[in-house]
């Protein structure tokens, strides 16, 4: 951001200033100081008061540039004798990254939990290809219900990883890892192909069908030709585009706006519905709504967390006014995370179109959705 605002040469100057600050605070006589990459520095020191030093460095940095806030973040690792330098740096970096979103602290000490986290991340990256090839990653479907009829109108496809060596790996672990290391398109394309294959089996057997929503990462739009990938999966199995919905989470940042915006528009023009996932969970929800066009907004389940129809006055104001906003913008509204009949009744009373959550069913095999008692809306291909 600094480079964008002030230019690269000013950015270079800042890096030099930071280097000087570090040299002043950690005396070169008993420290090694280096620039690691980009805006990452590494300090090897026997200075006992390292945390205080970091705070002092931060104060210098604030004082140096009063017109912009440059926040320093540090990860600390105490290497033992048998640690090599590379893994020591990795661990310090891991500790540093762990406070990325926490603006109230400037440093963090590495602990063993982070090491396990690192090992799991490595395992996920190393085994992704074989997990897909061996069918350890599968897709389950969660029903989505239309509130006006009470019937199932769609299903969301959700990836599941059941690993023979380490058991179930939660999407909360493997999705962020694959995003961080930019491998997410592989999974999303694989999930899409599985959805198409499942759909084709039912269709060829003459069984009832449901439109399915699939989750895409905003990175898919940057890293591959995701439209082409989806198109080829869909056409290979002869699935009409109006039977597939594309879910994109709202955690979209400014940089990839163009590719994503074009992608969303193109998907919609081609006849796919595009849904905004997890609305309300990030800091820029409203801007995303302003800048992109969606057919449906999925309200994040946090809106309903701890919801009590007789007590949660504020939650009700927020939910109903956001619903009104969706209406004014011509979008359908879907509530995620519905777990109780009270929640369902409230959502129905204020006019939500659809809902999804454990109350209706957990993610399950596609065929099992059709066996649920509440019934299925007939879908026209
Ligand atoms: P999401 O798309 O918002 O999916 C909804 C998540 O909420 C799912 O978790 C689902 O099991 C869970 N859920 C549904 N109803 C309830 C409820 O009533 N209560 C509670 N507490 N939870 C409920 P899951 O399957 O663990 O997926 C987590 C996230 O991982 C998904 O959130 C989605 O963002 C991502 N994800 C899953 N599969 C894929 C995929 O194939 N590709 C990509 N890019 N992301 C995926
Ligand atoms: Mg989703
Ligand atoms: Mg969601």
PDB file of N, CA and C and ligand atoms in Angstrom, residues 156 158 215 247 277 298 336, ligand 2:
ATOM      1  N   UNK A 156     -26.010 -27.131  -1.745  1.00  0.00           N
ATOM      2  CA  UNK A 156     -24.653 -26.580  -1.845  1.00  0.00           C
ATOM      3  C   UNK A 156     -23.641 -27.712  -1.773  1.00  0.00           C
ATOM      4  N   UNK A 158     -20.121 -29.137  -0.882  1.00  0.00           N
ATOM      5  CA  UNK A 158     -19.053 -28.796   0.060  1.00  0.00           C
ATOM      6  C   UNK A 158     -17.992 -29.896   0.050  1.00  0.00           C
ATOM      7  N   UNK A 215     -18.686 -23.657  -4.499  1.00  0.00           N
ATOM      8  CA  UNK A 215     -17.895 -22.560  -3.936  1.00  0.00           C
ATOM      9  C   UNK A 215     -16.653 -22.300  -4.786  1.00  0.00           C
ATOM     10  N   UNK A 247     -20.869 -19.716  -5.965  1.00  0.00           N
ATOM     11  CA  UNK A 247     -20.785 -18.951  -4.710  1.00  0.00           C
ATOM     12  C   UNK A 247     -19.393 -18.357  -4.572  1.00  0.00           C
ATOM     13  N   UNK A 277     -21.392 -15.266  -1.010  1.00  0.00           N
ATOM     14  CA  UNK A 277     -21.367 -16.131   0.169  1.00  0.00           C
ATOM     15  C   UNK A 277     -20.936 -15.335   1.407  1.00  0.00           C
ATOM     16  N   UNK A 298     -26.070 -14.617   0.412  1.00  0.00           N
ATOM     17  CA  UNK A 298     -26.169 -15.581   1.510  1.00  0.00           C
ATOM     18  C   UNK A 298     -25.717 -14.880   2.785  1.00  0.00           C
ATOM     19  N   UNK A 336     -27.932 -18.439   6.128  1.00  0.00           N
ATOM     20  CA  UNK A 336     -27.133 -19.629   6.422  1.00  0.00           C
ATOM     21  C   UNK A 336     -27.184 -19.923   7.920  1.00  0.00           C
TER      22      UNK A 336
HETATM   23 MG1  LIG B   2     -20.691 -21.509   0.361  1.00  0.00          MG
END
